[in-house]
Amino acid sequence: MKYAGKKGLVAKALEEIVNLSAEEKKAVGKKINEAKQEIQTKIAELQDKLSGAPSATALDRFVKTLPGKKPMAGHLHIISQAIEEIVEIFKPLGFTRVRYPEIDWEYFAFETLNIPATHPARDEWETFFIDAAADKQYGRQVITPHTSNGQVREMLKGELPIRMLSISRCGRRQEDVNHLQTFFQFEGLAVDKGISITHLKGTLDYFVKHFFGPGRQIRLRPYDFRFTEPSFEIDINCDLCRGEGCKFCKGGWTELGGAGMVHPNVLKAGKIDPNVYTGFAFGWGVERTYMMKSGTKIDDIRYLLNNDLRFLEQF
Ligand code: PHE
């Protein structure tokens, strides 16, 4: 330390060198550097002696074949992986991915979807409202509680037939093992002449077979959505308990999302003649759908957003 440390004699000498003439600098600098090297070699030898290793300088001891430290390589988050997979599965059926606002007017989130102002979904308990002035025609702004806000927006583009796959972030005021306040949905919409329930069922069967594998089952449960008629909820047999019932599912089945035939009022709001055209729609949660993939064994949806690498690196 006395000679070679950061504040040692060598360092001090190097500092003082600035006061010398150019020639003197050269000569003295050389001497100091030689002394420094000698001291360092001595220290290395001393260290080796103490540790019992063969005598070598620091450079000699450097193992040139030792592999360097690899930089951490990440991968897409599992939600992004799931979205990519969903998009690829629907592509051959002609569905194109689009995105619509994640903060939208009540008009598109509710009004045009046949959901009147008295519907519980308009309750602040379910939906996050933006603290901003309401628009006379479009109402208040909300964090979209579902991707169905894209339905009428897509129709208003005026291009028929429609094969839409809208995937966006949604928000609802609930959080537990199978709900997140921030989650993703994928929404399919097909509008054409002669679209019937068999097209809906065939499309969902096709998706389920490709996403979950051949061994899984879905069931359609009659339900009531205001913007589809008839409406269904789609359940899949739970991959965690294989039908026995567990903390995640309801008696062996887990709800993936809703579906149904587009209500004539929604077509009208989208300036499409319901006497000529019909359509089907479905909207499912991306995270839940991914969790139900065979073998993932994720029993709490909140893990997905915890950003714990020990969890994320498994996928
Ligand atoms: N928007 C509904 C929901 O979030 C799902 C749905 C979409 C139902 C399309 C029918 C048709 O629960």
Coordinates of C-alpha atoms and ligand atoms in Angstrom, one line a residue:
M1 CA 0.0 0.0 0.0
K2 CA 2.8 2.4 1.0
Y3 CA 4.4 2.2 -2.5
A4 CA 1.9 1.0 -5.1
G5 CA -1.5 1.9 -3.5
K6 CA -3.8 4.6 -4.9
K7 CA -2.3 7.2 -2.6
G8 CA 1.2 5.5 -2.4
L9 CA 4.6 6.9 -3.2
V10 CA 4.5 5.9 -6.9
A11 CA 1.2 7.7 -7.5
K12 CA 2.5 10.7 -5.7
A13 CA 5.7 10.7 -7.8
L14 CA 3.6 10.5 -10.9
E15 CA 1.6 13.6 -9.7
E16 CA 4.7 15.6 -9.1
I17 CA 6.2 14.9 -12.5
V18 CA 4.2 17.7 -14.0
N19 CA 6.6 20.2 -12.6
L20 CA 9.6 18.9 -14.5
S21 CA 10.9 19.8 -17.9
A22 CA 9.9 17.6 -20.9
E23 CA 13.3 15.8 -20.9
E24 CA 13.3 15.2 -17.2
K25 CA 9.7 14.0 -17.5
K26 CA 10.7 11.3 -19.9
A27 CA 13.6 10.0 -17.8
V28 CA 11.9 10.2 -14.5
G29 CA 8.6 8.8 -15.9
K30 CA 10.4 5.7 -17.2
K31 CA 12.1 5.1 -13.8
I32 CA 8.8 5.4 -12.0
N33 CA 7.1 3.0 -14.3
E34 CA 9.9 0.5 -13.9
A35 CA 9.7 0.8 -10.2
K36 CA 5.9 0.4 -10.3
Q37 CA 6.2 -2.8 -12.4
E38 CA 8.8 -4.2 -10.1
I39 CA 6.7 -3.5 -7.1
Q40 CA 3.7 -5.2 -8.7
T41 CA 5.7 -8.2 -9.7
K42 CA 6.9 -8.5 -6.1
I43 CA 3.4 -8.2 -4.8
A44 CA 2.2 -10.9 -7.1
E45 CA 5.0 -13.2 -6.1
L46 CA 4.3 -12.5 -2.5
Q47 CA 0.6 -13.3 -3.0
D48 CA 1.5 -16.5 -4.8
K49 CA 3.8 -17.5 -2.0
L50 CA 1.1 -16.9 0.6
S51 CA -1.5 -18.9 -1.4
G52 CA 1.0 -21.6 -2.2
A53 CA 0.5 -21.2 -6.0
P54 CA 3.4 -21.3 -8.4
S55 CA 5.1 -17.9 -9.0
A56 CA 3.5 -16.0 -11.9
T57 CA 2.6 -12.4 -12.7
A58 CA -1.0 -11.3 -12.9
L59 CA -0.9 -11.5 -16.7
D60 CA 0.5 -15.0 -16.8
R61 CA -2.2 -16.1 -14.5
F62 CA -4.9 -14.8 -16.8
V63 CA -6.6 -17.8 -18.3
K64 CA -7.2 -16.9 -21.9
T65 CA -9.4 -19.8 -22.7
L66 CA -11.9 -19.0 -19.9
P67 CA -15.3 -18.2 -21.6
G68 CA -16.4 -14.6 -21.0
K69 CA -19.5 -13.5 -19.2
K70 CA -22.5 -13.9 -21.6
P71 CA -24.9 -10.9 -21.6
M72 CA -28.4 -11.8 -20.4
A73 CA -30.6 -12.8 -23.3
G74 CA -34.3 -12.3 -22.7
H75 CA -37.3 -13.6 -24.6
L76 CA -40.8 -12.3 -25.3
H77 CA -43.1 -12.2 -22.3
I78 CA -45.6 -15.1 -22.3
I79 CA -48.5 -12.8 -23.0
S80 CA -46.7 -11.6 -26.1
Q81 CA -45.9 -15.2 -27.1
A82 CA -49.6 -16.1 -26.7
I83 CA -50.7 -13.1 -28.8
E84 CA -48.3 -14.1 -31.6
E85 CA -49.6 -17.6 -31.5
I86 CA -53.2 -16.6 -31.5
V87 CA -52.6 -14.3 -34.5
E88 CA -50.9 -17.1 -36.4
I89 CA -53.7 -19.6 -35.8
F90 CA -56.4 -17.2 -37.1
K91 CA -54.5 -16.0 -40.1
P92 CA -55.3 -19.0 -42.4
L93 CA -59.0 -18.3 -41.8
G94 CA -58.6 -14.8 -43.1
F95 CA -58.7 -12.9 -39.8
T96 CA -56.4 -9.9 -39.8
R97 CA -55.1 -8.3 -36.6
V98 CA -56.2 -4.8 -35.9
R99 CA -56.0 -2.5 -32.9
Y100 CA -58.5 -0.1 -31.6
P101 CA -58.2 2.5 -28.8
E102 CA -57.5 1.2 -25.3
I103 CA -59.1 4.4 -23.9
D104 CA -62.4 4.9 -25.8
W105 CA -65.7 6.6 -25.6
E106 CA -68.7 5.0 -23.8
Y107 CA -70.3 5.2 -27.2
F108 CA -68.1 2.5 -28.6
A109 CA -67.6 0.5 -25.4
F110 CA -71.3 0.4 -24.5
E111 CA -73.8 2.5 -26.4
T112 CA -73.4 1.0 -29.9
L113 CA -73.2 -2.4 -28.3
N114 CA -76.8 -2.2 -27.1
I115 CA -75.8 -1.7 -23.5
P116 CA -78.1 1.0 -22.0
A117 CA -77.0 3.5 -19.4
T118 CA -78.6 1.5 -16.7
H119 CA -76.6 -1.7 -17.3
P120 CA -74.3 -2.7 -14.4
A121 CA -71.2 -2.6 -16.7
R122 CA -71.7 1.2 -16.7
D123 CA -71.1 1.1 -13.0
E124 CA -67.9 2.6 -11.7
W125 CA -67.3 -0.5 -9.8
E126 CA -66.8 -2.5 -13.0
T127 CA -65.2 0.0 -15.3
F128 CA -62.5 2.6 -15.0
F129 CA -63.7 6.0 -16.1
I130 CA -61.2 8.7 -17.2
D131 CA -61.4 11.9 -15.2
A132 CA -62.2 14.2 -18.2
A133 CA -65.1 16.1 -19.6
A134 CA -67.8 14.0 -21.3
D135 CA -68.6 14.4 -25.0
K136 CA -72.1 15.3 -25.9
Q137 CA -72.5 12.6 -28.4
Y138 CA -69.9 10.0 -27.3
G139 CA -70.3 10.2 -23.5
R140 CA -67.4 9.7 -21.0
Q141 CA -64.1 8.1 -21.7
V142 CA -63.3 4.7 -20.2
I143 CA -60.4 2.3 -20.1
T144 CA -62.0 -0.2 -22.4
P145 CA -63.4 -3.0 -20.3
H146 CA -63.4 -5.3 -23.3
T147 CA -62.2 -5.3 -26.9
S148 CA -65.8 -5.3 -28.2
N149 CA -65.4 -1.5 -28.6
G150 CA -63.6 -2.5 -31.9
Q151 CA -66.7 -4.1 -33.4
V152 CA -68.6 -0.9 -34.5
R153 CA -65.3 0.9 -35.2
E154 CA -64.5 -1.9 -37.6
M155 CA -67.9 -1.9 -39.2
L156 CA -67.7 1.9 -39.8
K157 CA -64.7 1.4 -42.0
G158 CA -67.3 0.4 -44.5
E159 CA -65.4 -2.6 -45.9
L160 CA -67.3 -5.8 -46.2
P161 CA -66.9 -8.7 -45.6
I162 CA -65.3 -8.4 -42.2
R163 CA -62.7 -10.8 -40.6
M164 CA -61.4 -8.9 -37.7
L165 CA -59.0 -10.0 -34.9
S166 CA -58.6 -7.1 -32.5
I167 CA -56.2 -7.7 -29.6
S168 CA -55.8 -5.0 -27.0
R169 CA -55.2 -4.2 -23.3
C170 CA -58.4 -3.9 -21.2
G171 CA -59.1 -2.8 -17.7
R172 CA -61.7 -3.8 -15.1
R173 CA -61.8 -3.2 -11.4
Q174 CA -61.3 -6.8 -10.2
E175 CA -58.2 -8.7 -9.1
D176 CA -57.9 -12.3 -7.7
V177 CA -56.5 -15.7 -8.8
N178 CA -58.2 -15.5 -12.2
H179 CA -58.7 -11.8 -12.7
L180 CA -56.3 -8.9 -13.4
Q181 CA -57.2 -5.3 -13.4
T182 CA -55.1 -5.0 -16.6
F183 CA -55.5 -7.8 -19.0
F184 CA -55.6 -8.6 -22.7
Q185 CA -58.5 -9.8 -24.8
F186 CA -58.7 -11.0 -28.4
E187 CA -61.9 -10.3 -30.2
G188 CA -63.0 -12.0 -33.4
L189 CA -65.6 -10.5 -35.7
A190 CA -66.9 -12.0 -38.9
V191 CA -69.6 -10.2 -40.9
D192 CA -70.8 -11.5 -44.3
K193 CA -73.9 -12.7 -46.1
G194 CA -75.1 -16.0 -44.7
I195 CA -72.9 -16.3 -41.6
S196 CA -74.5 -18.7 -39.1
I197 CA -73.8 -20.2 -35.8
T198 CA -72.1 -23.2 -37.4
H199 CA -69.4 -20.8 -38.6
L200 CA -68.9 -19.6 -35.1
K201 CA -68.7 -23.0 -33.6
G202 CA -66.4 -24.3 -36.4
T203 CA -64.1 -21.3 -35.9
L204 CA -63.9 -21.8 -32.2
D205 CA -63.3 -25.5 -32.5
Y206 CA -60.5 -24.9 -35.0
F207 CA -58.9 -22.4 -32.7
V208 CA -59.2 -24.7 -29.6
K209 CA -57.7 -27.7 -31.5
H210 CA -54.7 -25.7 -32.7
F211 CA -54.1 -23.8 -29.5
F212 CA -54.8 -26.4 -26.8
G213 CA -54.2 -29.6 -28.7
P214 CA -56.6 -32.4 -29.6
G215 CA -57.3 -33.8 -26.1
R216 CA -59.2 -30.8 -24.8
Q217 CA -62.9 -30.0 -24.8
I218 CA -64.9 -26.8 -24.8
R219 CA -68.6 -26.3 -24.0
L220 CA -70.9 -23.5 -25.0
R221 CA -73.1 -22.3 -22.2
P222 CA -76.1 -20.1 -23.0
Y223 CA -75.5 -16.6 -21.7
D224 CA -76.7 -13.0 -22.1
F225 CA -74.6 -10.4 -23.8
R226 CA -76.4 -7.4 -25.0
F227 CA -74.5 -7.2 -28.2
T228 CA -75.0 -10.8 -29.4
E229 CA -78.1 -12.9 -29.8
P230 CA -78.0 -15.8 -29.1
S231 CA -75.0 -15.5 -26.7
F232 CA -72.7 -18.1 -25.2
E233 CA -69.9 -18.4 -22.7
I234 CA -67.2 -20.7 -23.7
D235 CA -65.6 -23.0 -21.1
I236 CA -62.7 -25.3 -21.4
N237 CA -62.0 -28.3 -19.3
C238 CA -59.5 -27.2 -16.7
D239 CA -55.9 -28.3 -17.4
L240 CA -54.9 -27.8 -13.8
C241 CA -57.2 -30.3 -12.2
R242 CA -58.4 -32.2 -15.3
G243 CA -62.0 -31.7 -14.5
E244 CA -62.0 -32.4 -10.7
G245 CA -62.4 -28.8 -9.6
C246 CA -59.7 -26.6 -8.1
K247 CA -59.1 -23.1 -6.7
F248 CA -58.8 -21.8 -10.2
C249 CA -61.8 -23.2 -12.0
K250 CA -65.4 -23.8 -11.5
G251 CA -66.1 -27.5 -11.0
G252 CA -63.5 -28.5 -13.6
W253 CA -64.4 -25.9 -16.2
T254 CA -62.8 -22.5 -16.8
E255 CA -64.5 -19.7 -18.6
L256 CA -62.4 -18.5 -21.5
G257 CA -64.8 -15.8 -22.8
G258 CA -67.9 -15.0 -24.6
A259 CA -69.3 -15.4 -28.1
G260 CA -72.5 -15.1 -30.1
M261 CA -74.2 -13.9 -33.2
V262 CA -74.0 -10.1 -33.7
H263 CA -77.1 -8.3 -32.6
P264 CA -79.0 -6.5 -35.4
N265 CA -78.8 -3.2 -33.4
V266 CA -75.0 -3.5 -33.4
L267 CA -74.9 -4.0 -37.2
K268 CA -77.2 -1.0 -37.6
A269 CA -74.9 1.1 -35.4
G270 CA -72.1 0.1 -37.8
K271 CA -74.2 1.1 -40.8
I272 CA -74.7 -2.4 -42.0
D273 CA -78.1 -3.7 -43.1
P274 CA -79.0 -6.6 -40.7
N275 CA -81.5 -7.9 -43.3
V276 CA -78.7 -8.6 -45.7
Y277 CA -75.7 -9.3 -43.5
T278 CA -75.2 -11.4 -40.4
G279 CA -72.1 -12.0 -38.2
F280 CA -70.6 -13.7 -35.2
A281 CA -68.2 -12.3 -32.6
F282 CA -66.2 -13.7 -29.7
G283 CA -64.0 -12.1 -27.1
W284 CA -61.6 -14.1 -24.9
G285 CA -59.0 -13.3 -22.3
V286 CA -55.4 -13.8 -23.6
E287 CA -53.9 -14.6 -20.2
R288 CA -56.5 -17.1 -19.1
T289 CA -56.5 -18.8 -22.5
Y290 CA -52.7 -19.1 -22.2
M291 CA -53.0 -20.5 -18.7
M292 CA -55.3 -23.2 -19.9
K293 CA -52.7 -24.4 -22.4
S294 CA -51.8 -28.0 -21.6
G295 CA -48.9 -28.2 -19.1
T296 CA -48.4 -24.6 -18.2
K297 CA -49.7 -25.3 -14.6
I298 CA -50.0 -21.6 -13.7
D299 CA -52.6 -21.5 -11.0
D300 CA -52.7 -17.7 -10.3
I301 CA -53.0 -15.2 -13.1
R302 CA -51.2 -12.5 -11.1
Y303 CA -47.9 -14.3 -11.6
L304 CA -48.0 -13.1 -15.2
L305 CA -47.5 -9.5 -14.2
N306 CA -45.2 -9.9 -11.2
N307 CA -42.0 -9.6 -13.3
D308 CA -40.3 -12.4 -11.3
L309 CA -37.6 -13.8 -13.6
R310 CA -37.7 -17.1 -11.7
F311 CA -41.2 -17.5 -13.0
L312 CA -40.9 -15.9 -16.5
E313 CA -37.7 -17.9 -17.4
Q314 CA -39.7 -21.1 -17.3
F315 CA -41.7 -20.3 -20.4
Ligands
PHE1 N1 -67.0 -8.5 -24.5 C1 -67.4 -9.7 -23.8 C2 -66.7 -9.7 -22.5 O1 -65.8 -9.1 -22.3 C3 -67.1 -11.0 -24.6 C4 -67.8 -11.1 -25.9 C5 -67.2 -10.6 -27.1 C6 -69.0 -11.7 -25.9 C7 -67.9 -10.8 -28.3 C8 -69.7 -11.9 -27.1 C9 -69.1 -11.4 -28.3 O2 -67.1 -10.4 -21.5

